[in-house]
Amino acid sequence: MPKLWNETIEAHRAAVRDATLDTTAALVAEHGPASVTMSKIAERTGIGRATLYKYFPDVETILTAWHERQIGAHLDHLAQIREHAANPLEAVLEAYAFIAYEHDAGDPLAAMLHRGEHVAEAQRRLRGFVRDLLAEGARAGEVRGDVAPDELAGYCLHALTAAAGLPSKAAVQRLVTVTMAGLRGPA
Amino acid sequence: MPKLWNETIEAHRAAVRDATLDTTAALVAEHGPASVTMSKIAERTGIGRATLYKYFPDVETILTAWHERQIGAHLDHLAQIREHAANPLEAVLEAYAFIAYEHDAGDPLAAMLHRGEHVAEAQRRLRGFVRDLLAEGARAGEVRGDVAPDELAGYCLHALTAAAGLPSKAAVQRLVTVTMAGLRGPA
């Protein structure tokens, strides 16, 4: 596997791992999860089957690792937006709504992956992240002060999952506007 | 089965059916779904096993029928509230939030039942019902007019499912207040 060889063993391992996750995601997208086998993943990644088994015991573990990587990327994306946007709260909620919009909740693979423990952990992190933003907003007088930030975080994260069923990006933006009006409270 | 005998065959059948659903729900609540068998259901309902099989082919079908009946009762309850409340929109949304609050979403049986086609149909009915209320509210100037009632229905039904994770009835009422502020829009 010369093309995957990198400067150090660690970097090499990370590269094999990443390549395996990319390959598996591509195979699932092309043929559906049921037809993906360890042999096909090894072949397409360009590694031996025995090598693949040193990294992952089965396809399900690879899919879970891929999903964890996707969720991590989403959380990093939201953290970036928080740091750079002029209006971090609204920008983060909009970005979250677009993630929900692009995510196919009806996909059986998504339904399976979402039952994993790693998802519950990611949801806790996301909720904490949004709660902190809302607490900042309340101190700045931009968010209502009569409801605790944690309750408001639950409200807006649930409201924004409605984006998954919306027909257009304009509709997603309207959903964010309506949700923000709830966070601001009566004028 | 003399105690189940009613004035007509139809009423008798409905009574056996209802008694079977009640019994099954009670057995599931007591011992969990895995230990419930057709024999136990027949015994507790006070009918023969052969009779039970004339009504239902298996335990899963009974549980689905019971769940359909529960959902139907919830929808009837919301329709009653709509007819009699001074402020139908807020009263219906509050009642829906309390249904979500009392409903244990983490229950594996609930998760299984919620994948059924009857649930998708009930969700369509509920959404149509709330959409009509919102359209009335918009005509009366109580609901924002810049977002279509169907989109607002999606928003508020998703927002109110946050009630499932709340610790108290007071928190559920705050969630309804916040959600209503989103529906009213900027003052």
Coordinates of C-alpha atoms in Angstrom, one line a residue:
Chain A
M1 CA 0.0 0.0 0.0
P2 CA 2.7 2.5 -1.0
K3 CA 0.2 5.3 -2.0
L4 CA -1.2 5.4 1.6
W5 CA 2.3 5.5 3.2
N6 CA 2.9 8.7 5.0
E7 CA 5.6 10.3 7.1
T8 CA 4.9 8.5 10.3
I9 CA 3.1 5.3 11.4
E10 CA 0.4 7.4 13.1
A11 CA -0.3 9.5 10.1
H12 CA -0.3 6.3 8.0
R13 CA -2.9 4.7 10.3
A14 CA -5.1 7.9 10.2
A15 CA -4.8 7.9 6.4
V16 CA -5.9 4.2 6.1
R17 CA -8.7 4.8 8.5
D18 CA -10.0 7.9 6.7
A19 CA -9.7 6.2 3.3
T20 CA -11.7 3.3 4.6
L21 CA -14.4 5.5 5.9
D22 CA -14.6 7.4 2.6
T23 CA -14.7 4.2 0.6
T24 CA -17.4 2.7 2.8
A25 CA -19.5 5.9 2.5
A26 CA -19.1 5.9 -1.3
L27 CA -20.0 2.1 -1.5
V28 CA -23.1 2.6 0.7
A29 CA -24.2 5.6 -1.4
E30 CA -23.8 3.6 -4.7
H31 CA -25.2 0.2 -3.7
G32 CA -27.0 0.6 -0.4
P33 CA -25.8 -0.6 3.0
A34 CA -26.9 -4.3 2.6
S35 CA -24.5 -5.0 -0.3
V36 CA -21.4 -3.6 1.3
T37 CA -18.9 -6.2 2.5
M38 CA -15.5 -6.1 4.2
S39 CA -14.0 -7.6 1.0
K40 CA -15.4 -4.9 -1.2
I41 CA -14.3 -2.2 1.2
A42 CA -10.7 -3.6 1.3
E43 CA -10.6 -3.9 -2.5
R44 CA -11.8 -0.4 -3.2
T45 CA -9.6 1.2 -0.4
G46 CA -6.6 -0.6 -1.9
I47 CA -5.6 -2.5 1.2
G48 CA -5.7 -6.2 2.0
R49 CA -8.6 -7.8 3.8
A50 CA -6.4 -8.9 6.7
T51 CA -5.2 -5.3 7.1
L52 CA -8.8 -4.0 7.1
Y53 CA -9.6 -6.4 9.9
K54 CA -6.8 -4.9 12.0
Y55 CA -8.6 -1.6 11.8
F56 CA -12.3 -2.6 12.1
P57 CA -14.1 -5.8 13.1
D58 CA -17.1 -5.4 10.8
V59 CA -19.0 -3.1 8.4
E60 CA -21.3 -1.7 11.1
T61 CA -18.3 -0.5 13.1
I62 CA -17.0 1.3 10.0
L63 CA -20.3 2.9 9.4
T64 CA -20.6 4.1 13.0
A65 CA -17.0 5.5 12.8
W66 CA -17.9 7.3 9.5
H67 CA -21.1 8.7 11.1
E68 CA -19.1 9.9 14.2
R69 CA -16.7 11.6 11.8
Q70 CA -19.6 13.3 10.0
I71 CA -21.1 14.5 13.2
G72 CA -17.7 15.8 14.4
A73 CA -17.4 17.7 11.2
H74 CA -20.8 19.3 11.7
L75 CA -20.0 20.3 15.2
D76 CA -16.7 21.8 14.1
H77 CA -18.5 23.7 11.3
L78 CA -20.9 25.2 13.9
A79 CA -18.0 26.2 16.2
Q80 CA -16.3 27.9 13.3
I81 CA -19.5 29.9 12.5
R82 CA -19.9 30.9 16.1
E83 CA -16.4 32.3 16.0
H84 CA -16.6 34.2 12.8
A85 CA -20.3 35.3 12.3
A86 CA -21.5 38.9 13.0
N87 CA -24.6 37.4 14.7
P88 CA -23.4 34.0 16.0
L89 CA -26.7 32.8 17.5
E90 CA -28.8 33.2 14.4
A91 CA -25.9 32.1 12.1
V92 CA -25.4 28.9 14.2
L93 CA -29.1 28.1 14.2
E94 CA -29.4 28.6 10.5
A95 CA -26.4 26.4 9.8
Y96 CA -28.0 23.7 12.1
A97 CA -31.3 24.0 10.2
F98 CA -29.4 23.5 6.9
I99 CA -27.7 20.4 8.2
A100 CA -31.2 19.0 9.1
Y101 CA -32.5 20.1 5.7
E102 CA -29.8 18.2 3.8
H103 CA -30.0 15.2 6.0
D104 CA -32.4 12.5 4.8
A105 CA -34.2 11.4 8.0
G106 CA -36.2 8.7 6.0
D107 CA -33.0 6.8 5.0
P108 CA -33.0 3.5 6.9
L109 CA -29.2 3.7 7.4
A110 CA -29.6 7.1 9.0
A111 CA -32.3 5.7 11.3
M112 CA -30.0 2.8 12.3
L113 CA -26.9 5.1 12.9
H114 CA -29.0 7.5 14.9
R115 CA -29.8 4.9 17.5
G116 CA -26.1 4.7 18.4
E117 CA -24.7 6.0 21.7
H118 CA -22.2 8.3 19.9
V119 CA -25.3 10.2 18.7
A120 CA -26.6 10.8 22.2
E121 CA -23.2 12.1 23.2
A122 CA -23.1 14.5 20.1
Q123 CA -26.6 15.7 21.0
R124 CA -25.5 16.5 24.5
R125 CA -22.5 18.5 23.1
L126 CA -24.7 20.3 20.6
R127 CA -27.2 21.2 23.3
G128 CA -24.5 22.6 25.6
F129 CA -23.0 24.6 22.8
V130 CA -26.4 26.2 21.9
R131 CA -27.2 26.7 25.6
D132 CA -24.0 28.7 26.0
L133 CA -24.9 30.9 23.0
L134 CA -28.4 31.5 24.3
A135 CA -27.0 32.4 27.8
E136 CA -24.7 35.0 26.1
G137 CA -27.7 36.3 24.1
A138 CA -29.8 36.6 27.2
R139 CA -27.0 38.6 28.9
A140 CA -26.8 40.9 25.8
G141 CA -30.6 41.3 25.9
E142 CA -31.1 39.6 22.5
V143 CA -32.8 36.5 24.0
R144 CA -35.7 36.4 26.4
G145 CA -34.7 36.2 30.1
D146 CA -37.8 34.6 31.4
V147 CA -36.9 31.0 30.3
A148 CA -33.7 29.2 31.2
P149 CA -31.1 28.9 28.4
D150 CA -31.2 25.1 28.6
E151 CA -35.0 25.0 28.0
L152 CA -34.6 27.4 25.1
A153 CA -31.9 25.2 23.6
G154 CA -34.3 22.2 23.7
Y155 CA -37.0 24.3 22.1
C156 CA -35.0 25.7 19.2
L157 CA -33.1 22.4 18.4
H158 CA -36.5 20.6 18.2
A159 CA -38.1 23.4 16.2
L160 CA -35.3 23.5 13.7
T161 CA -35.5 19.7 13.0
A162 CA -38.7 20.7 11.1
A163 CA -36.2 21.7 8.3
A164 CA -35.8 18.1 7.4
G165 CA -39.3 18.1 5.7
L166 CA -39.1 21.5 4.1
P167 CA -39.2 21.9 0.3
S168 CA -36.7 24.8 -0.2
K169 CA -33.9 26.8 1.3
A170 CA -36.2 29.8 1.5
A171 CA -38.6 27.8 3.7
V172 CA -35.6 26.8 6.0
Q173 CA -34.8 30.5 6.4
R174 CA -38.4 31.3 7.3
L175 CA -38.2 28.5 9.9
V176 CA -35.1 30.1 11.4
T177 CA -36.9 33.5 11.5
V178 CA -40.0 32.0 13.3
T179 CA -37.8 30.1 15.7
M180 CA -35.8 33.2 16.5
A181 CA -39.0 35.1 17.2
G182 CA -39.8 32.5 19.9
L183 CA -36.3 33.0 21.4
R184 CA -36.7 36.8 21.5
G185 CA -40.1 36.6 23.1
P186 CA -42.7 39.3 23.2
A187 CA -41.4 42.7 22.1
Chain B
M1 CA -68.0 -15.5 27.5
P2 CA -71.3 -14.3 28.9
K3 CA -69.9 -11.2 30.6
L4 CA -68.7 -9.9 27.3
W5 CA -72.1 -10.6 25.5
N6 CA -73.8 -7.4 24.5
E7 CA -77.0 -6.4 22.7
T8 CA -75.8 -7.1 19.2
I9 CA -73.0 -9.2 17.5
E10 CA -71.4 -5.9 16.4
A11 CA -71.3 -4.5 19.9
H12 CA -70.1 -7.8 21.2
R13 CA -67.2 -7.9 18.7
A14 CA -66.2 -4.3 19.6
A15 CA -66.3 -5.2 23.3
V16 CA -64.1 -8.3 22.8
R17 CA -61.7 -6.2 20.7
D18 CA -61.5 -3.4 23.3
A19 CA -61.1 -5.8 26.2
T20 CA -58.3 -7.5 24.3
L21 CA -56.5 -4.2 23.7
D22 CA -56.9 -3.2 27.3
T23 CA -55.6 -6.6 28.5
T24 CA -52.6 -6.5 26.2
A25 CA -51.7 -2.9 27.3
A26 CA -51.9 -4.0 30.9
L27 CA -49.8 -7.1 30.4
V28 CA -47.1 -5.0 28.5
A29 CA -47.1 -2.4 31.3
E30 CA -46.7 -5.2 33.9
H31 CA -44.2 -7.5 32.3
G32 CA -42.8 -5.8 29.2
P33 CA -43.6 -6.6 25.6
A34 CA -41.3 -9.6 25.3
S35 CA -43.2 -11.8 27.8
V36 CA -46.7 -11.2 26.4
T37 CA -48.1 -14.2 24.5
M38 CA -51.4 -14.9 22.7
S39 CA -52.2 -17.4 25.5
K40 CA -51.7 -15.0 28.3
I41 CA -53.8 -12.3 26.5
A42 CA -56.7 -14.8 25.9
E43 CA -56.6 -16.0 29.5
R44 CA -56.6 -12.6 31.0
T45 CA -59.3 -11.3 28.6
G46 CA -61.5 -14.3 29.6
I47 CA -61.8 -15.7 26.1
G48 CA -60.5 -18.8 24.4
R49 CA -57.3 -18.8 22.5
A50 CA -59.1 -19.9 19.3
T51 CA -61.5 -16.9 19.7
L52 CA -58.6 -14.5 20.1
Y53 CA -57.0 -15.8 16.9
K54 CA -60.3 -14.9 15.1
Y55 CA -59.7 -11.3 16.0
F56 CA -55.9 -10.9 15.8
P57 CA -53.2 -13.0 14.1
D58 CA -50.4 -12.1 16.6
V59 CA -49.3 -9.9 19.5
E60 CA -47.7 -7.3 17.3
T61 CA -51.0 -6.7 15.5
I62 CA -52.8 -6.3 18.8
L63 CA -50.2 -3.8 20.0
T64 CA -50.5 -1.8 16.7
A65 CA -54.3 -1.8 17.1
W66 CA -54.0 -0.6 20.7
H67 CA -51.6 2.1 19.6
E68 CA -54.0 3.2 16.9
R69 CA -56.7 3.4 19.4
Q70 CA -54.5 5.6 21.7
I71 CA -53.6 7.9 18.9
G72 CA -57.3 8.2 17.9
A73 CA -58.2 9.1 21.5
H74 CA -55.5 11.8 21.5
L75 CA -56.8 13.3 18.2
D76 CA -60.4 13.2 19.6
H77 CA -59.1 14.9 22.7
L78 CA -57.5 17.7 20.7
A79 CA -60.7 18.1 18.6
Q80 CA -62.8 18.5 21.8
I81 CA -60.4 21.1 23.1
R82 CA -60.6 23.0 19.8
E83 CA -64.4 23.1 20.1
H84 CA -64.6 24.2 23.7
A85 CA -61.6 26.3 24.6
A86 CA -61.7 30.1 24.8
N87 CA -58.4 30.3 22.9
P88 CA -58.4 27.1 20.8
L89 CA -54.9 27.4 19.2
E90 CA -53.0 27.8 22.5
A91 CA -55.2 25.3 24.3
V92 CA -54.6 22.7 21.5
L93 CA -50.8 23.3 21.4
E94 CA -50.6 23.0 25.2
A95 CA -52.6 19.7 25.2
Y96 CA -50.3 18.4 22.4
A97 CA -47.2 19.3 24.5
F98 CA -48.7 17.5 27.5
I99 CA -49.3 14.4 25.4
A100 CA -45.6 14.6 24.3
Y101 CA -44.5 15.2 28.0
E102 CA -46.4 12.1 29.3
H103 CA -45.2 9.9 26.5
D104 CA -42.0 8.0 27.1
A105 CA -40.1 8.4 23.9
G106 CA -37.2 6.2 25.2
D107 CA -39.5 3.2 25.6
P108 CA -38.3 0.6 23.0
L109 CA -42.0 -0.5 22.5
A110 CA -43.0 3.1 21.7
A111 CA -40.0 3.3 19.3
M112 CA -41.2 0.1 17.5
L113 CA -44.9 1.2 17.4
H114 CA -43.9 4.7 16.0
R115 CA -42.4 3.1 12.9
G116 CA -45.8 1.9 11.8
E117 CA -47.7 3.3 8.8
H118 CA -50.7 4.2 11.1
V119 CA -48.4 6.8 12.8
A120 CA -47.5 8.5 9.6
E121 CA -51.3 8.8 8.8
A122 CA -52.0 10.2 12.3
Q123 CA -49.2 12.7 11.9
R124 CA -50.7 13.9 8.6
R125 CA -54.1 14.3 10.3
L126 CA -52.6 16.2 13.2
R127 CA -50.7 18.5 10.9
G128 CA -53.8 19.3 8.9
F129 CA -55.7 19.9 12.1
V130 CA -53.1 22.3 13.4
R131 CA -52.7 24.0 10.0
D132 CA -56.4 24.8 9.9
L133 CA -56.2 26.3 13.4
L134 CA -53.2 28.4 12.3
A135 CA -54.9 29.6 9.2
E136 CA -57.9 30.7 11.3
G137 CA -55.5 32.5 13.7
A138 CA -53.8 34.2 10.8
R139 CA -57.2 35.5 9.5
A140 CA -58.0 36.8 13.0
G141 CA -54.6 38.5 13.1
E142 CA -53.4 36.4 16.1
V143 CA -50.8 34.4 14.0
R144 CA -48.1 35.9 11.8
G145 CA -49.2 36.2 8.1
D146 CA -45.7 36.1 6.5
V147 CA -45.2 32.3 6.8
A148 CA -47.7 29.8 5.4
P149 CA -49.9 27.9 8.0
D150 CA -48.5 24.5 6.9
E151 CA -44.9 25.6 7.5
L152 CA -45.9 27.1 10.9
A153 CA -47.6 23.8 11.7
G154 CA -44.4 21.9 11.1
Y155 CA -42.5 24.4 13.2
C156 CA -44.8 24.2 16.2
L157 CA -45.3 20.5 16.2
H158 CA -41.5 19.9 16.1
A159 CA -40.9 22.6 18.8
L160 CA -43.5 21.1 21.1
T161 CA -41.9 17.6 21.0
A162 CA -39.2 19.1 23.2
A163 CA -41.8 18.6 26.0
A164 CA -40.8 14.9 26.1
G165 CA -37.5 15.7 27.8
L166 CA -38.8 18.4 30.2
P167 CA -38.7 17.9 34.0
S168 CA -42.0 19.6 35.0
K169 CA -45.4 20.8 33.9
A170 CA -44.3 24.4 34.5
A171 CA -41.5 23.8 32.0
V172 CA -44.0 22.5 29.4
Q173 CA -46.1 25.6 29.8
R174 CA -43.0 27.8 29.3
L175 CA -42.3 25.8 26.1
V176 CA -45.8 26.5 24.8
T177 CA -45.3 30.2 25.6
V178 CA -42.0 30.4 23.7
T179 CA -43.5 28.4 20.8
M180 CA -46.5 30.7 20.6
A181 CA -44.2 33.8 20.5
G182 CA -42.7 32.3 17.4
L183 CA -46.2 31.9 15.8
R184 CA -47.2 35.5 16.7
G185 CA -43.9 36.9 15.2
P186 CA -42.4 40.3 15.9
A187 CA -44.9 42.6 17.6

